[in-house]
PDB file of C-alpha atoms in Angstrom:
ATOM      1  CA  MET T 142     -66.957   9.449 -10.021  1.00 61.00           C
ATOM      2  CA  PRO T 143     -64.935  10.081  -6.844  1.00 71.00           C
ATOM      3  CA  VAL T 144     -61.146   9.906  -7.084  1.00 67.00           C
ATOM      4  CA  ALA T 145     -59.348   7.518  -4.757  1.00 74.00           C
ATOM      5  CA  PRO T 146     -57.307   9.341  -2.130  1.00 88.00           C
ATOM      6  CA  ALA T 147     -53.539   9.358  -2.550  1.00 86.00           C
ATOM      7  CA  THR T 148     -51.996   6.549  -0.525  1.00 94.00           C
ATOM      8  CA  PRO T 149     -48.213   6.591  -1.024  1.00 96.00           C
ATOM      9  CA  ALA T 150     -46.417   3.469   0.230  1.00 97.00           C
ATOM     10  CA  LEU T 151     -43.146   1.639  -0.238  1.00 97.00           C
ATOM     11  CA  LYS T 152     -41.894  -1.902   0.317  1.00 98.00           C
ATOM     12  CA  LEU T 153     -38.221  -2.848   0.644  1.00 98.00           C
ATOM     13  CA  SER T 154     -36.677  -6.270   0.145  1.00 98.00           C
ATOM     14  CA  LYS T 155     -32.987  -6.620   0.936  1.00 97.00           C
ATOM     15  CA  THR T 156     -30.395  -9.393   0.456  1.00 97.00           C
ATOM     16  CA  ALA T 157     -26.680  -9.758   1.193  1.00 97.00           C
ATOM     17  CA  GLY T 158     -24.210 -11.164  -1.304  1.00 95.00           C
ATOM     18  CA  THR T 159     -21.308 -13.485  -0.594  1.00 91.00           C
ATOM     19  CA  ILE T 160     -18.450 -11.830   1.262  1.00 92.00           C
ATOM     20  CA  THR T 161     -15.374 -11.527  -0.912  1.00 89.00           C
ATOM     21  CA  THR T 162     -11.930 -12.841  -0.125  1.00 85.00           C
ATOM     22  CA  GLN T 163      -8.564 -11.821  -1.577  1.00 76.00           C
ATOM     23  CA  LEU T 164      -9.416  -8.109  -1.714  1.00 76.00           C
ATOM     24  CA  GLY T 165      -8.001  -7.692   1.777  1.00 71.00           C
ATOM     25  CA  GLY T 166      -4.746  -9.353   0.782  1.00 76.00           C
ATOM     26  CA  SER T 167      -5.306 -12.700   2.509  1.00 78.00           C
ATOM     27  CA  SER T 168      -6.791 -16.075   1.596  1.00 83.00           C
ATOM     28  CA  VAL T 169      -9.317 -15.652   4.428  1.00 92.00           C
ATOM     29  CA  VAL T 170     -11.858 -12.867   4.897  1.00 95.00           C
ATOM     30  CA  ASP T 171     -10.090  -9.880   6.438  1.00 93.00           C
ATOM     31  CA  GLY T 172     -10.103  -6.099   6.496  1.00 94.00           C
ATOM     32  CA  GLY T 173     -10.526  -4.694   2.977  1.00 94.00           C
ATOM     33  CA  ASP T 174     -12.845  -7.457   1.823  1.00 95.00           C
ATOM     34  CA  THR T 175     -16.414  -6.518   0.897  1.00 96.00           C
ATOM     35  CA  VAL T 176     -20.064  -7.506   1.027  1.00 97.00           C
ATOM     36  CA  THR T 177     -22.534  -6.164  -1.525  1.00 97.00           C
ATOM     37  CA  TYR T 178     -26.157  -5.539  -0.574  1.00 98.00           C
ATOM     38  CA  ASN T 179     -29.079  -5.643  -3.007  1.00 98.00           C
ATOM     39  CA  TYR T 180     -32.191  -3.492  -2.417  1.00 98.00           C
ATOM     40  CA  VAL T 181     -35.470  -4.007  -4.303  1.00 98.00           C
ATOM     41  CA  ILE T 182     -37.927  -1.164  -3.694  1.00 98.00           C
ATOM     42  CA  GLU T 183     -41.557  -1.529  -4.758  1.00 98.00           C
ATOM     43  CA  ASN T 184     -44.120   1.255  -5.006  1.00 98.00           C
ATOM     44  CA  THR T 185     -47.085  -0.358  -3.246  1.00 98.00           C
ATOM     45  CA  GLY T 186     -49.161   2.818  -3.195  1.00 97.00           C
ATOM     46  CA  ASN T 187     -51.269   4.519  -5.870  1.00 96.00           C
ATOM     47  CA  VAL T 188     -49.175   7.601  -6.684  1.00 97.00           C
ATOM     48  CA  THR T 189     -45.867   8.102  -8.436  1.00 97.00           C
ATOM     49  CA  LEU T 190     -42.934   8.623  -6.083  1.00 98.00           C
ATOM     50  CA  SER T 191     -39.734  10.587  -6.591  1.00 98.00           C
ATOM     51  CA  ASN T 192     -36.362  10.559  -4.795  1.00 97.00           C
ATOM     52  CA  VAL T 193     -36.681   6.829  -4.173  1.00 98.00           C
ATOM     53  CA  THR T 194     -33.583   5.508  -2.428  1.00 98.00           C
ATOM     54  CA  PRO T 195     -32.429   3.089   0.267  1.00 98.00           C
ATOM     55  CA  VAL T 196     -31.363   4.481   3.630  1.00 98.00           C
ATOM     56  CA  ASP T 197     -28.648   2.310   5.153  1.00 97.00           C
ATOM     57  CA  THR T 198     -25.941   3.231   7.656  1.00 94.00           C
ATOM     58  CA  GLY T 199     -24.166  -0.120   7.347  1.00 96.00           C
ATOM     59  CA  PRO T 200     -24.099  -3.473   9.143  1.00 98.00           C
ATOM     60  CA  THR T 201     -23.434  -4.370  12.742  1.00 98.00           C
ATOM     61  CA  PHE T 202     -21.073  -7.122  13.895  1.00 97.00           C
ATOM     62  CA  VAL T 203     -22.330  -9.157  16.841  1.00 96.00           C
ATOM     63  CA  GLY T 204     -24.284  -6.034  17.750  1.00 95.00           C
ATOM     64  CA  ASN T 205     -21.324  -3.658  17.417  1.00 96.00           C
ATOM     65  CA  ALA T 206     -21.486  -0.796  14.933  1.00 97.00           C
ATOM     66  CA  GLY T 207     -19.293  -1.334  11.910  1.00 97.00           C
ATOM     67  CA  THR T 208     -16.026   0.556  11.569  1.00 97.00           C
ATOM     68  CA  GLY T 209     -15.674  -0.050   7.831  1.00 97.00           C
ATOM     69  CA  THR T 210     -17.023   2.017   4.949  1.00 97.00           C
ATOM     70  CA  MET T 211     -20.496   1.959   3.403  1.00 97.00           C
ATOM     71  CA  GLY T 212     -20.383   2.787  -0.302  1.00 96.00           C
ATOM     72  CA  SER T 213     -22.859   4.812  -2.314  1.00 97.00           C
ATOM     73  CA  PHE T 214     -26.077   3.414  -3.781  1.00 98.00           C
ATOM     74  CA  THR T 215     -26.103   2.472  -7.454  1.00 98.00           C
ATOM     75  CA  LEU T 216     -29.342   2.154  -9.415  1.00 98.00           C
ATOM     76  CA  THR T 217     -29.075  -1.136 -11.289  1.00 98.00           C
ATOM     77  CA  GLY T 218     -32.662  -1.757 -12.417  1.00 97.00           C
ATOM     78  CA  GLY T 219     -35.940   0.078 -13.029  1.00 97.00           C
ATOM     79  CA  THR T 220     -36.639   3.748 -13.697  1.00 96.00           C
ATOM     80  CA  LEU T 221     -37.411   6.818 -11.651  1.00 97.00           C
ATOM     81  CA  PRO T 222     -39.766   8.425 -10.743  1.00 98.00           C
ATOM     82  CA  LEU T 223     -41.334   5.197  -9.494  1.00 98.00           C
ATOM     83  CA  ALA T 224     -44.827   4.487 -10.782  1.00 98.00           C
ATOM     84  CA  PRO T 225     -47.374   2.479  -8.744  1.00 98.00           C
ATOM     85  CA  SER T 226     -46.614  -1.285  -8.749  1.00 98.00           C
ATOM     86  CA  ALA T 227     -43.171  -0.684 -10.310  1.00 98.00           C
ATOM     87  CA  THR T 228     -39.843  -1.610  -8.722  1.00 98.00           C
ATOM     88  CA  VAL T 229     -36.297  -0.312  -8.755  1.00 98.00           C
ATOM     89  CA  THR T 230     -33.127  -2.101  -7.683  1.00 98.00           C
ATOM     90  CA  TYR T 231     -30.078  -0.612  -6.004  1.00 98.00           C
ATOM     91  CA  THR T 232     -26.777  -2.076  -4.829  1.00 98.00           C
ATOM     92  CA  ALA T 233     -24.261  -0.795  -2.298  1.00 98.00           C
ATOM     93  CA  THR T 234     -20.979  -2.285  -1.145  1.00 97.00           C
ATOM     94  CA  TYR T 235     -19.660  -2.270   2.409  1.00 97.00           C
ATOM     95  CA  THR T 236     -15.897  -2.557   2.899  1.00 97.00           C
ATOM     96  CA  LEU T 237     -15.023  -4.466   6.056  1.00 97.00           C
ATOM     97  CA  SER T 238     -12.505  -3.226   8.586  1.00 96.00           C
ATOM     98  CA  ALA T 239     -10.224  -5.696  10.356  1.00 95.00           C
ATOM     99  CA  LEU T 240     -12.096  -5.021  13.594  1.00 95.00           C
ATOM    100  CA  ASP T 241     -15.416  -5.861  11.912  1.00 97.00           C
ATOM    101  CA  VAL T 242     -14.030  -9.199  10.745  1.00 96.00           C
ATOM    102  CA  TYR T 243     -12.371 -10.155  14.018  1.00 95.00           C
ATOM    103  CA  ARG T 244     -15.531  -9.418  15.997  1.00 95.00           C
ATOM    104  CA  ALA T 245     -17.815 -11.584  13.883  1.00 96.00           C
ATOM    105  CA  ALA T 246     -15.800 -14.268  12.041  1.00 96.00           C
ATOM    106  CA  GLY T 247     -17.222 -17.740  12.526  1.00 95.00           C
ATOM    107  CA  VAL T 248     -20.404 -16.536  14.283  1.00 96.00           C
ATOM    108  CA  ALA T 249     -23.516 -17.530  12.325  1.00 97.00           C
ATOM    109  CA  ASN T 250     -25.449 -14.564  10.890  1.00 96.00           C
ATOM    110  CA  ALA T 251     -23.437 -12.156  13.054  1.00 97.00           C
ATOM    111  CA  VAL T 252     -23.235  -9.542  10.283  1.00 98.00           C
ATOM    112  CA  SER T 253     -26.667  -7.927  10.442  1.00 97.00           C
ATOM    113  CA  ASN T 254     -27.770  -5.056   8.247  1.00 97.00           C
ATOM    114  CA  THR T 255     -31.074  -3.194   8.552  1.00 97.00           C
ATOM    115  CA  ALA T 256     -32.295  -0.575   6.099  1.00 98.00           C
ATOM    116  CA  ILE T 257     -35.396   1.283   4.960  1.00 98.00           C
ATOM    117  CA  ALA T 258     -36.467   2.796   1.645  1.00 98.00           C
ATOM    118  CA  SER T 259     -37.480   6.430   1.448  1.00 98.00           C
ATOM    119  CA  ALA T 260     -39.228   8.527  -1.216  1.00 98.00           C
ATOM    120  CA  THR T 261     -41.134  11.753  -1.776  1.00 98.00           C
ATOM    121  CA  ALA T 262     -44.867  11.764  -2.507  1.00 97.00           C
ATOM    122  CA  PRO T 263     -46.465  14.261  -4.938  1.00 96.00           C
ATOM    123  CA  SER T 264     -47.629  16.220  -1.891  1.00 95.00           C
ATOM    124  CA  GLY T 265     -44.012  16.671  -0.805  1.00 97.00           C
ATOM    125  CA  ALA T 266     -44.403  14.336   2.149  1.00 96.00           C
ATOM    126  CA  THR T 267     -41.664  11.831   2.938  1.00 98.00           C
ATOM    127  CA  VAL T 268     -42.644   8.183   2.562  1.00 98.00           C
ATOM    128  CA  ASP T 269     -40.677   5.480   4.400  1.00 98.00           C
ATOM    129  CA  SER T 270     -40.938   1.720   4.109  1.00 98.00           C
ATOM    130  CA  LEU T 271     -40.811  -0.738   6.956  1.00 98.00           C
ATOM    131  CA  GLN T 272     -37.345  -1.982   7.883  1.00 98.00           C
ATOM    132  CA  ALA T 273     -35.769  -4.893   6.027  1.00 98.00           C
ATOM    133  CA  THR T 274     -32.856  -6.889   7.441  1.00 97.00           C
ATOM    134  CA  ALA T 275     -30.264  -9.086   5.736  1.00 98.00           C
ATOM    135  CA  ASP T 276     -27.890 -11.249   7.792  1.00 97.00           C
ATOM    136  CA  THR T 277     -24.738 -12.973   6.646  1.00 96.00           C
ATOM    137  CA  THR T 278     -21.790 -14.890   8.097  1.00 96.00           C
ATOM    138  CA  ILE T 279     -18.067 -14.237   7.856  1.00 96.00           C
ATOM    139  CA  PRO T 280     -16.409 -17.649   7.412  1.00 95.00           C
ATOM    140  CA  ALA T 281     -13.851 -18.522  10.056  1.00 95.00           C
ATOM    141  CA  GLY T 282     -10.332 -18.742   8.693  1.00 94.00           C
ATOM    142  CA  ALA T 283      -7.339 -19.856  10.778  1.00 95.00           C
ATOM    143  CA  LEU T 284      -3.947 -18.735   9.471  1.00 94.00           C
ATOM    144  CA  LEU T 285      -0.483 -18.323  11.022  1.00 95.00           C
ATOM    145  CA  THR T 286       2.513 -16.501   9.589  1.00 95.00           C
ATOM    146  CA  LEU T 287       6.012 -17.372  10.819  1.00 97.00           C
ATOM    147  CA  THR T 288       9.355 -15.689  10.269  1.00 97.00           C
ATOM    148  CA  LYS T 289      12.630 -16.882  11.767  1.00 97.00           C
ATOM    149  CA  THR T 290      15.882 -14.976  12.244  1.00 96.00           C
ATOM    150  CA  ALA T 291      19.252 -15.880  13.759  1.00 93.00           C
ATOM    151  CA  ALA T 292      21.765 -13.670  15.601  1.00 92.00           C
ATOM    152  CA  LEU T 293      25.241 -14.842  16.552  1.00 89.00           C
ATOM    153  CA  ASN T 294      26.688 -13.800  19.894  1.00 81.00           C
ATOM    154  CA  ASP T 295      30.240 -13.531  18.540  1.00 76.00           C
ATOM    155  CA  THR T 296      31.856 -13.659  21.991  1.00 71.00           C
ATOM    156  CA  TYR T 297      35.293 -14.833  20.977  1.00 67.00           C
ATOM    157  CA  GLY T 298      35.559 -13.244  17.559  1.00 65.00           C
ATOM    158  CA  ILE T 299      38.396 -15.504  16.448  1.00 64.00           C
ATOM    159  CA  VAL T 300      36.867 -15.362  12.996  1.00 62.00           C
ATOM    160  CA  ALA T 301      34.478 -12.430  12.959  1.00 65.00           C
ATOM    161  CA  GLY T 302      30.932 -13.366  12.067  1.00 66.00           C
ATOM    162  CA  GLU T 303      31.543 -17.132  12.187  1.00 73.00           C
ATOM    163  CA  ALA T 304      30.184 -19.349  14.951  1.00 73.00           C
ATOM    164  CA  GLU T 305      32.724 -21.000  17.231  1.00 73.00           C
ATOM    165  CA  ALA T 306      32.422 -23.540  20.023  1.00 80.00           C
ATOM    166  CA  GLY T 307      30.980 -21.968  23.141  1.00 80.00           C
ATOM    167  CA  GLU T 308      29.345 -19.071  21.325  1.00 79.00           C
ATOM    168  CA  SER T 309      25.564 -18.853  21.116  1.00 84.00           C
ATOM    169  CA  ILE T 310      23.027 -18.286  18.374  1.00 90.00           C
ATOM    170  CA  ALA T 311      19.692 -16.679  19.272  1.00 91.00           C
ATOM    171  CA  TYR T 312      16.897 -17.878  17.013  1.00 93.00           C
ATOM    172  CA  THR T 313      13.888 -15.562  17.101  1.00 96.00           C
ATOM    173  CA  TYR T 314      10.525 -16.780  15.854  1.00 96.00           C
ATOM    174  CA  THR T 315       7.913 -14.126  15.028  1.00 97.00           C
ATOM    175  CA  VAL T 316       4.419 -15.581  14.881  1.00 96.00           C
ATOM    176  CA  ALA T 317       1.450 -13.560  13.613  1.00 96.00           C
ATOM    177  CA  ASN T 318      -2.166 -14.635  13.751  1.00 95.00           C
ATOM    178  CA  SER T 319      -2.977 -13.603  10.191  1.00 94.00           C
ATOM    179  CA  GLY T 320      -6.348 -15.369  10.185  1.00 94.00           C
ATOM    180  CA  ASN T 321      -9.611 -13.992  11.528  1.00 95.00           C
ATOM    181  CA  VAL T 322     -10.240 -16.136  14.622  1.00 94.00           C
ATOM    182  CA  ALA T 323      -8.431 -16.636  17.930  1.00 93.00           C
ATOM    183  CA  LEU T 324      -5.900 -19.448  18.192  1.00 93.00           C
ATOM    184  CA  THR T 325      -4.856 -21.373  21.283  1.00 91.00           C
ATOM    185  CA  ASN T 326      -1.718 -23.281  22.253  1.00 92.00           C
ATOM    186  CA  VAL T 327       0.501 -21.571  19.689  1.00 93.00           C
ATOM    187  CA  ASN T 328       3.920 -23.216  19.650  1.00 92.00           C
ATOM    188  CA  ILE T 329       7.003 -23.744  17.483  1.00 93.00           C
ATOM    189  CA  ASN T 330       7.850 -27.033  15.791  1.00 92.00           C
ATOM    190  CA  ASP T 331      11.517 -26.868  14.844  1.00 92.00           C
ATOM    191  CA  ASN T 332      14.319 -29.414  14.551  1.00 88.00           C
ATOM    192  CA  HIS T 333      17.627 -28.724  16.290  1.00 82.00           C
ATOM    193  CA  GLU T 334      20.341 -31.176  17.219  1.00 75.00           C
ATOM    194  CA  GLY T 335      18.455 -33.865  15.283  1.00 80.00           C
ATOM    195  CA  ALA T 336      15.161 -33.642  17.163  1.00 87.00           C
ATOM    196  CA  VAL T 337      12.130 -31.427  17.578  1.00 92.00           C
ATOM    197  CA  LEU T 338      12.773 -28.875  20.301  1.00 90.00           C
ATOM    198  CA  PRO T 339      10.664 -29.357  23.452  1.00 90.00           C
ATOM    199  CA  ALA T 340       8.313 -26.457  24.111  1.00 89.00           C
ATOM    200  CA  ASN T 341      10.221 -25.494  27.263  1.00 88.00           C
ATOM    201  CA  SER T 342      13.347 -24.844  25.152  1.00 89.00           C
ATOM    202  CA  PHE T 343      11.955 -21.460  24.166  1.00 90.00           C
ATOM    203  CA  THR T 344      12.389 -18.327  26.230  1.00 85.00           C
ATOM    204  CA  GLY T 345      11.563 -14.673  25.916  1.00 80.00           C
ATOM    205  CA  GLU T 346       7.922 -15.065  24.934  1.00 88.00           C
ATOM    206  CA  ALA T 347       6.625 -11.578  24.212  1.00 90.00           C
ATOM    207  CA  LEU T 348       3.500  -9.941  22.794  1.00 91.00           C
ATOM    208  CA  ILE T 349       4.640  -7.587  20.026  1.00 92.00           C
ATOM    209  CA  SER T 350       1.216  -6.461  18.825  1.00 91.00           C
ATOM    210  CA  GLU T 351      -2.168  -7.211  20.366  1.00 88.00           C
ATOM    211  CA  GLY T 352      -4.207  -6.504  17.219  1.00 88.00           C
ATOM    212  CA  PRO T 353      -7.431  -4.491  16.769  1.00 90.00           C
ATOM    213  CA  LEU T 354      -9.409  -6.274  19.478  1.00 87.00           C
ATOM    214  CA  GLY T 355      -7.254  -4.641  22.144  1.00 73.00           C
ATOM    215  CA  THR T 356      -6.363  -5.686  25.659  1.00 61.00           C
ATOM    216  CA  PRO T 357      -6.664  -8.398  26.755  1.00 58.00           C
ATOM    217  CA  ALA T 358      -6.316  -9.604  23.185  1.00 58.00           C
ATOM    218  CA  SER T 359      -3.732 -12.258  23.949  1.00 67.00           C
ATOM    219  CA  SER T 360      -2.602 -14.033  27.075  1.00 72.00           C
ATOM    220  CA  ASP T 361       0.035 -16.421  28.304  1.00 77.00           C
ATOM    221  CA  ALA T 362       0.008 -17.892  31.779  1.00 72.00           C
ATOM    222  CA  SER T 363       3.702 -18.767  31.899  1.00 78.00           C
ATOM    223  CA  ILE T 364       6.896 -18.759  29.852  1.00 76.00           C
ATOM    224  CA  ASN T 365       6.811 -22.333  28.619  1.00 85.00           C
ATOM    225  CA  GLY T 366       7.115 -22.148  24.832  1.00 88.00           C
ATOM    226  CA  ILE T 367       3.344 -22.275  24.336  1.00 90.00           C
ATOM    227  CA  TRP T 368       1.257 -19.119  23.885  1.00 91.00           C
ATOM    228  CA  ASP T 369      -2.128 -19.815  25.413  1.00 89.00           C
ATOM    229  CA  LEU T 370      -4.353 -17.470  23.358  1.00 90.00           C
ATOM    230  CA  LEU T 371      -3.445 -15.429  20.290  1.00 92.00           C
ATOM    231  CA  GLN T 372      -6.168 -13.167  18.944  1.00 92.00           C
ATOM    232  CA  PRO T 373      -6.431 -12.322  15.226  1.00 94.00           C
ATOM    233  CA  GLY T 374      -4.074  -9.564  14.207  1.00 93.00           C
ATOM    234  CA  ALA T 375      -1.801 -10.195  17.200  1.00 94.00           C
ATOM    235  CA  THR T 376       1.927 -11.000  16.940  1.00 95.00           C
ATOM    236  CA  ILE T 377       4.274 -12.716  19.387  1.00 94.00           C
ATOM    237  CA  THR T 378       7.941 -13.653  19.460  1.00 94.00           C
ATOM    238  CA  LEU T 379       9.658 -16.659  21.013  1.00 94.00           C
ATOM    239  CA  THR T 380      13.407 -17.182  21.308  1.00 94.00           C
ATOM    240  CA  TYR T 381      15.598 -20.284  21.383  1.00 92.00           C
ATOM    241  CA  ILE T 382      19.249 -19.943  22.439  1.00 91.00           C
ATOM    242  CA  HIS T 383      21.589 -22.564  20.974  1.00 87.00           C
ATOM    243  CA  THR T 384      25.143 -22.987  22.225  1.00 85.00           C
ATOM    244  CA  VAL T 385      27.524 -24.028  19.483  1.00 82.00           C
ATOM    245  CA  THR T 386      29.432 -27.246  20.259  1.00 77.00           C
ATOM    246  CA  GLN T 387      32.879 -28.390  19.149  1.00 70.00           C
ATOM    247  CA  GLU T 388      31.227 -31.403  17.506  1.00 75.00           C
ATOM    248  CA  GLU T 389      29.229 -29.108  15.283  1.00 65.00           C
ATOM    249  CA  ILE T 390      32.389 -27.240  14.307  1.00 73.00           C
ATOM    250  CA  ASP T 391      34.162 -30.497  13.548  1.00 66.00           C
ATOM    251  CA  ASN T 392      31.305 -31.847  11.432  1.00 69.00           C
ATOM    252  CA  GLN T 393      30.622 -28.810   9.297  1.00 67.00           C
TER     253      GLN T 393
END
């Protein structure tokens, strides 16, 4: 009876798990968070295969190569060498960089990962599967962080370090886009002199850090107390100068 010729072959099925939060230190998905990929490799040929493993360089983000870290492959199911019709399962975890997240957050299926499976046939030949792709989405998460400081211009110094009528206090507001999507019309809502300050009360708008997306990451058409566009990871400051009145001294 003739023996069937050796026909080594592999099939790869790949899925993406849910992207973690919290690992990156924020309540939204950010750099340091992870996505775990699952690879099921089936021997669809008629010979036993050795050195069976996924080959995966990591995901892309809206078509851009990832700048995070692809972890090693872990065998989580099945046995090797891989007999005909048998399957093995691997997992590998990709750790997102901030740039990865900012490029793709909120864009449906923008995290795309393509891999193959590879093995060695008894003849020593390399056997590769067809490509398998798994897409996933980074949820959009808007988040602002605000800090406020005050500095007294102690012009008169009658009582050092204490505000007096005619002196000024510079309030500096540092606003960071600590989410993963761009924000528009960023402004300060603060009560002074018994009312919310109008936007045009603020001066000295300045971009402190533009974030990983780079120039032009953030923009502002004019100094008007409203920052037009603040990209994720970017930080700005705004300043309000308050002149101390005699009434305030009298009523303290």
